[in-house]
Coordinates of N, CA and C in Angstrom, one line a residue:
X287 N 214.8 101.4 77.7 CA 214.1 101.3 78.8 C 213.0 102.3 78.7
X288 N 212.0 102.1 79.0 CA 211.0 103.0 79.1 C 210.9 103.9 80.1
X289 N 210.4 105.0 80.1 CA 210.6 105.6 81.4 C 209.1 105.7 82.0
X290 N 209.1 105.2 83.0 CA 207.9 105.0 83.9 C 207.9 106.0 84.8
X291 N 206.7 106.7 85.1 CA 206.5 107.5 86.1 C 205.5 106.9 87.0
X292 N 206.1 107.0 88.5 CA 205.2 106.5 89.5 C 203.8 107.3 89.8
X293 N 202.8 106.3 89.6 CA 201.6 107.0 90.1 C 200.8 106.4 91.1
X294 N 200.1 107.3 91.6 CA 199.7 106.8 93.0 C 198.5 106.0 92.9
X295 N 198.0 104.8 93.4 CA 197.0 104.2 93.2 C 195.6 105.2 93.7
X296 N 194.5 105.3 93.0 CA 193.3 106.1 93.6 C 193.0 105.8 94.8
X297 N 192.6 106.7 95.8 CA 192.3 106.5 96.9 C 190.5 106.5 96.8
X298 N 190.3 105.3 97.3 CA 188.6 105.3 97.7 C 187.9 106.1 98.2
X299 N 186.8 106.8 97.8 CA 186.2 107.9 98.5 C 185.4 107.5 99.5
X300 N 185.1 107.9 100.6 CA 183.8 107.6 101.5 C 182.2 107.7 101.1
X301 N 181.6 107.1 101.4 CA 180.2 106.7 100.9 C 179.3 108.3 101.0
X302 N 178.9 108.9 100.1 CA 178.2 110.1 100.5 C 177.2 109.7 101.5
X303 N 176.9 110.9 102.4 CA 176.1 111.1 103.8 C 174.8 110.6 103.0
X304 N 173.9 110.3 103.8 CA 172.7 110.0 103.8 C 171.8 111.3 104.2
X305 N 171.1 111.8 103.7 CA 170.2 113.1 104.3 C 169.3 112.5 105.5
X306 N 169.1 113.3 106.6 CA 168.6 112.9 107.5 C 167.1 113.5 107.6
X307 N 166.3 112.7 107.5 CA 164.5 113.2 107.4 C 164.0 113.4 108.7
X308 N 164.4 112.8 109.8 CA 163.9 113.1 111.2 C 163.8 114.3 111.6
X309 N 164.7 115.6 111.3 CA 164.4 116.9 111.3 C 163.1 117.4 110.8
X310 N 162.9 117.0 109.7 CA 161.6 117.4 109.3 C 160.4 116.9 109.9
X311 N 160.5 115.8 110.0 CA 159.4 115.0 110.9 C 159.1 115.8 112.5
X312 N 160.4 115.8 113.0 CA 160.0 116.8 114.4 C 159.7 118.1 114.0
X313 N 159.9 118.7 113.1 CA 159.7 120.1 112.8 C 157.9 120.3 112.8
X314 N 157.5 119.2 112.2 CA 156.0 119.1 111.7 C 155.5 119.0 113.3
X315 N 155.8 117.8 113.9 CA 154.9 117.4 115.0 C 155.1 118.6 115.9
X316 N 156.4 119.5 116.1 CA 156.6 120.7 117.0 C 155.6 121.8 116.5
X317 N 155.1 122.0 115.3 CA 154.3 123.2 114.8 C 152.9 122.4 115.2
X318 N 152.7 121.3 114.9 CA 151.2 120.8 115.2 C 151.2 121.1 116.8
X319 N 152.0 120.6 117.6 CA 151.9 121.2 119.0 C 151.5 122.6 119.4
X320 N 152.5 123.5 118.8 CA 152.6 124.7 118.7 C 151.1 125.3 118.5
X321 N 150.5 124.8 117.4 CA 149.1 125.4 116.9 C 148.0 124.8 118.3
X322 N 148.3 123.6 118.5 CA 147.2 123.0 119.6 C 147.3 124.2 120.6
X323 N 148.4 124.6 121.1 CA 148.8 125.4 122.3 C 148.4 126.5 122.0
X324 N 148.4 127.2 120.9 CA 148.0 128.6 120.5 C 146.7 128.7 120.8
X325 N 146.2 127.8 119.9 CA 144.4 127.4 119.8 C 143.6 127.3 121.2
X326 N 144.4 126.8 122.3 CA 143.7 126.7 123.1 C 144.0 127.7 124.3
X327 N 144.8 128.4 124.0 CA 145.4 129.8 124.9 C 144.6 131.1 124.6
X328 N 143.6 130.8 123.5 CA 143.1 132.0 123.2 C 142.1 132.9 124.2
X329 N 142.0 132.2 125.1 CA 141.1 133.0 126.3 C 139.6 132.5 126.3
X330 N 139.3 131.7 125.4 CA 138.1 131.0 125.4 C 137.7 129.6 126.1
X331 N 137.1 129.9 127.2 CA 137.1 128.6 128.1 C 135.9 127.9 128.2
X332 N 134.6 128.8 128.1 CA 133.4 128.2 128.1 C 132.6 128.0 127.0
X333 N 131.7 127.7 126.8 CA 131.1 126.9 125.3 C 129.7 127.8 125.4
X334 N 129.4 128.4 123.9 CA 128.5 129.3 123.9 C 127.2 128.5 124.0
X335 N 126.4 128.9 124.8 CA 125.1 128.7 125.3 C 123.9 128.7 124.4
X336 N 123.4 127.5 123.8 CA 122.5 127.3 122.4 C 120.9 128.0 123.2
X337 N 120.4 129.2 122.4 CA 119.1 129.8 122.7 C 118.4 128.3 122.9
X338 N 117.1 128.4 123.8 CA 116.2 127.7 124.0 C 115.2 127.8 123.2
X339 N 114.8 126.5 122.3 CA 113.8 126.3 121.3 C 112.5 127.0 121.3
X340 N 111.9 127.7 120.3 CA 110.6 128.4 120.4 C 109.7 127.2 120.2
X341 N 108.6 127.1 121.0 CA 107.3 126.5 120.9 C 106.6 127.0 120.0
X342 N 106.0 126.5 119.1 CA 104.8 127.1 118.1 C 103.9 126.0 118.2
X343 N 102.8 126.6 118.5 CA 101.7 125.7 118.1 C 100.7 126.4 117.1
X344 N 100.7 125.4 115.9 CA 99.5 125.9 114.9 C 98.8 124.8 114.7
X345 N 97.8 125.5 114.8 CA 96.0 124.4 114.6 C 95.9 124.6 113.1
X346 N 95.7 123.3 112.6 CA 95.1 123.5 111.0 C 93.7 122.8 110.9
X347 N 93.0 123.4 110.3 CA 91.5 122.5 110.2 C 91.6 122.5 108.6
X348 N 91.3 121.5 108.2 CA 91.2 121.2 106.9 C 90.0 120.4 106.6
X349 N 89.2 121.0 105.9 CA 87.9 120.4 105.3 C 88.2 119.2 104.0
X350 N 88.1 117.8 104.0 CA 88.1 117.4 102.8 C 86.6 116.7 102.3
X351 N 86.5 117.1 101.2 CA 85.2 116.5 100.6 C 85.7 115.5 99.6
X352 N 84.8 114.3 100.4 CA 85.3 112.9 99.6 C 84.0 112.4 99.1
X353 N 84.2 111.6 97.8 CA 83.0 111.1 97.5 C 83.1 109.6 97.7
X354 N 82.0 109.0 98.4 CA 81.9 108.0 98.5 C 80.9 106.9 97.6
X355 N 81.2 105.9 97.0 CA 80.9 105.1 96.0 C 79.4 104.3 96.8
X356 N 78.4 104.8 96.5 CA 77.2 103.7 97.3 C 76.7 102.7 96.2
X357 N 76.4 101.9 96.5 CA 75.9 100.8 95.6 C 74.3 100.8 95.5
X358 N 73.8 101.3 94.3 CA 72.4 101.6 94.1 C 71.7 100.4 95.1
X359 N 70.2 100.4 95.4 CA 69.8 99.4 95.9 C 69.0 98.3 94.5
X360 N 69.2 99.0 93.5 CA 68.8 98.2 92.3 C 69.6 97.3 92.0
X361 N 71.1 97.4 92.2 CA 72.2 96.7 91.9 C 72.4 95.4 92.9
X362 N 72.2 96.0 94.1 CA 71.5 95.1 95.5 C 70.7 93.8 95.1
X363 N 69.5 94.3 94.5 CA 68.6 93.5 94.1 C 68.8 92.4 93.5
X364 N 69.7 93.0 92.4 CA 70.3 92.0 91.2 C 70.9 91.1 91.5
X365 N 71.8 91.3 92.6 CA 72.7 90.4 93.2 C 72.1 89.4 94.0
X366 N 71.2 89.8 94.6 CA 70.3 88.6 95.2 C 69.6 87.7 94.5
X367 N 68.9 88.4 93.3 CA 68.4 87.6 92.3 C 69.5 86.6 91.5
X368 N 70.7 87.2 91.4 CA 71.8 86.2 90.8 C 72.2 85.3 91.9
X369 N 72.2 85.3 93.1 CA 72.4 84.2 93.9 C 71.3 83.1 93.9
X370 N 70.4 83.7 93.8 CA 69.0 82.8 93.7 C 69.2 81.7 92.6
X371 N 69.5 82.5 91.2 CA 69.6 81.6 90.0 C 70.9 80.8 90.3
X372 N 72.1 81.1 91.0 CA 73.5 80.1 91.1 C 73.0 79.3 92.3
X373 N 71.9 79.3 93.1 CA 71.3 78.3 94.1 C 70.9 77.3 93.3
X374 N 70.0 77.9 92.2 CA 68.9 76.7 91.5 C 70.2 75.7 90.5
X375 N 70.9 76.4 89.9 CA 71.9 75.8 89.1 C 73.0 75.0 89.8
X376 N 73.0 75.2 91.1 CA 74.0 74.2 92.1 C 73.5 72.9 92.5
X377 N 72.0 73.3 92.6 CA 71.2 72.1 92.8 C 70.9 71.1 92.0
X378 N 71.1 71.9 90.7 CA 70.8 71.0 89.3 C 71.9 70.1 89.1
X379 N 73.1 70.8 89.3 CA 74.1 70.2 89.0 C 74.7 69.0 89.7
X380 N 74.4 69.2 91.2 CA 74.2 67.9 92.0 C 73.5 66.7 91.6
X381 N 72.2 66.9 91.7 CA 71.4 66.2 90.9 C 71.7 65.5 89.7
X382 N 72.3 66.3 88.3 CA 73.0 65.7 87.4 C 74.0 64.4 87.7
X383 N 74.6 64.6 88.7 CA 75.5 63.8 89.0 C 74.8 62.4 89.7
X384 N 73.7 62.6 89.9 CA 72.9 61.4 90.5 C 72.5 60.5 89.0
X385 N 71.8 61.4 88.0 CA 71.4 61.1 86.8 C 72.4 60.1 86.1
X386 N 73.9 60.7 86.2 CA 74.8 59.9 85.8 C 75.1 58.5 86.2
X387 N 75.1 58.6 87.6 CA 74.9 57.3 88.2 C 73.9 56.3 87.8
X388 N 72.8 56.5 87.7 CA 71.8 55.9 87.4 C 71.8 55.7 86.0
X389 N 72.5 56.5 85.1 CA 72.6 56.0 83.8 C 73.5 54.9 83.6
X390 N 74.7 55.3 84.5 CA 75.6 54.0 84.3 C 75.3 52.8 84.8
X391 N 74.4 52.6 85.8 CA 74.2 51.3 86.5 C 72.4 51.0 85.5
X392 N 72.5 51.8 85.0 CA 70.8 51.3 83.9 C 70.0 51.2 84.8
X393 N 69.9 52.3 85.6 CA 68.3 52.4 86.7 C 67.6 53.4 85.9
X394 N 66.8 52.4 85.4 CA 65.7 53.6 84.3 C 64.9 54.3 85.5
X395 N 64.6 53.7 86.5 CA 63.3 54.6 87.6 C 64.2 55.8 88.1
X396 N 65.5 55.6 88.1 CA 66.3 57.0 88.8 C 66.2 57.9 87.9
X397 N 66.3 57.2 86.4 CA 66.5 58.2 85.3 C 65.2 58.9 85.2
X398 N 64.2 58.3 85.2 CA 62.8 58.9 85.3 C 62.3 59.9 86.3
X399 N 62.6 59.4 87.4 CA 62.8 60.6 89.0 C 63.5 61.9 88.6
X400 N 64.8 61.7 88.0 CA 65.5 63.0 87.9 C 65.0 63.9 86.7
X401 N 64.4 63.1 85.6 CA 63.7 63.8 84.5 C 62.4 64.6 85.1
X402 N 61.5 63.9 85.9 CA 60.3 64.6 86.5 C 60.7 65.8 87.3
X403 N 61.9 65.3 88.3 CA 62.5 66.7 88.9 C 62.9 67.9 88.0
X404 N 63.7 67.6 87.0 CA 64.0 68.4 86.0 C 63.1 69.6 85.4
X405 N 61.8 68.2 84.9 CA 60.8 69.3 84.3 C 60.2 70.3 85.4
X406 N 60.1 70.0 86.9 CA 59.6 70.7 87.7 C 60.5 71.7 88.1
X407 N 61.7 71.7 87.8 CA 62.6 72.8 88.1 C 62.7 73.8 86.9
X408 N 62.7 73.5 85.6 CA 62.9 74.2 84.6 C 62.0 75.4 84.8
X409 N 60.7 75.5 85.0 CA 60.1 77.0 85.3 C 60.5 77.7 86.4
X410 N 60.8 77.0 87.6 CA 61.2 77.7 88.6 C 62.6 78.6 88.3
X411 N 63.5 77.8 87.5 CA 64.8 78.3 87.2 C 64.5 79.2 86.2
X412 N 63.7 79.2 85.2 CA 63.5 80.4 84.1 C 62.9 81.5 84.8
X413 N 62.2 81.3 85.7 CA 61.5 82.4 86.5 C 62.6 83.3 87.3
X414 N 63.2 82.3 88.0 CA 64.2 83.1 88.6 C 65.4 83.9 87.8
X415 N 65.7 83.5 86.7 CA 66.4 83.9 85.4 C 65.7 85.2 84.7
X416 N 64.3 85.1 85.0 CA 63.6 86.5 84.3 C 63.6 87.5 85.5
X417 N 63.7 87.1 86.7 CA 63.8 88.0 87.6 C 65.3 88.7 87.7
X418 N 66.1 87.9 87.5 CA 67.6 88.5 87.5 C 67.7 89.4 86.4
X419 N 67.3 89.1 85.1 CA 67.5 89.9 84.0 C 66.9 91.4 84.2
X420 N 65.5 91.4 84.9 CA 65.0 92.4 85.2 C 65.5 93.1 86.1
X421 N 66.0 92.8 87.3 CA 66.9 93.5 88.7 C 68.1 94.0 87.8
X422 N 68.7 93.2 86.7 CA 70.0 93.7 86.2 C 70.0 95.0 85.5
X423 N 68.8 94.8 84.7 CA 68.4 95.6 83.5 C 68.2 97.4 84.4
X424 N 67.4 97.2 85.7 CA 67.3 98.0 86.6 C 68.7 98.8 87.2
X425 N 69.3 97.5 87.4 CA 70.7 98.3 88.1 C 71.7 99.0 86.9
X426 N 71.4 98.3 86.0 CA 72.3 99.2 84.7 C 71.7 100.4 84.5
X427 N 70.7 100.8 84.7 CA 70.0 102.1 84.4 C 70.2 103.0 85.7
X428 N 70.4 102.4 86.7 CA 70.5 103.3 88.2 C 72.0 104.0 87.8
X429 N 72.8 103.4 87.1 CA 74.1 104.1 87.4 C 74.1 105.4 86.7

């Protein structure tokens, strides 16, 4: 037979105790309150008065020299002459519409009337254009 020695079964160990964290949290909160208490007990109860702001009045006078462009009279006259030429051209264009209508309806007397009117207006427009050319040259030399 074999010789067996009696053995004791292993005894289960109790679980390890958890470290408690609340003492650390309590210590931090107590330190916070202690700091606030010490800071408020320093003896200063009033606030420091701010000095009144100083009123400074300073007057600055600055002279600004500015060049203002002035349109020469010669250029204004050239614009007036250009408006006259445009007015004549506008009237002629309106009458040309009448001429197209007369041509479309084979109205020979209407075309003859328009041709006579254009013959009368040609020297007027030519003179207005010459006036504009003269005024425009004066304007360009005035600049």
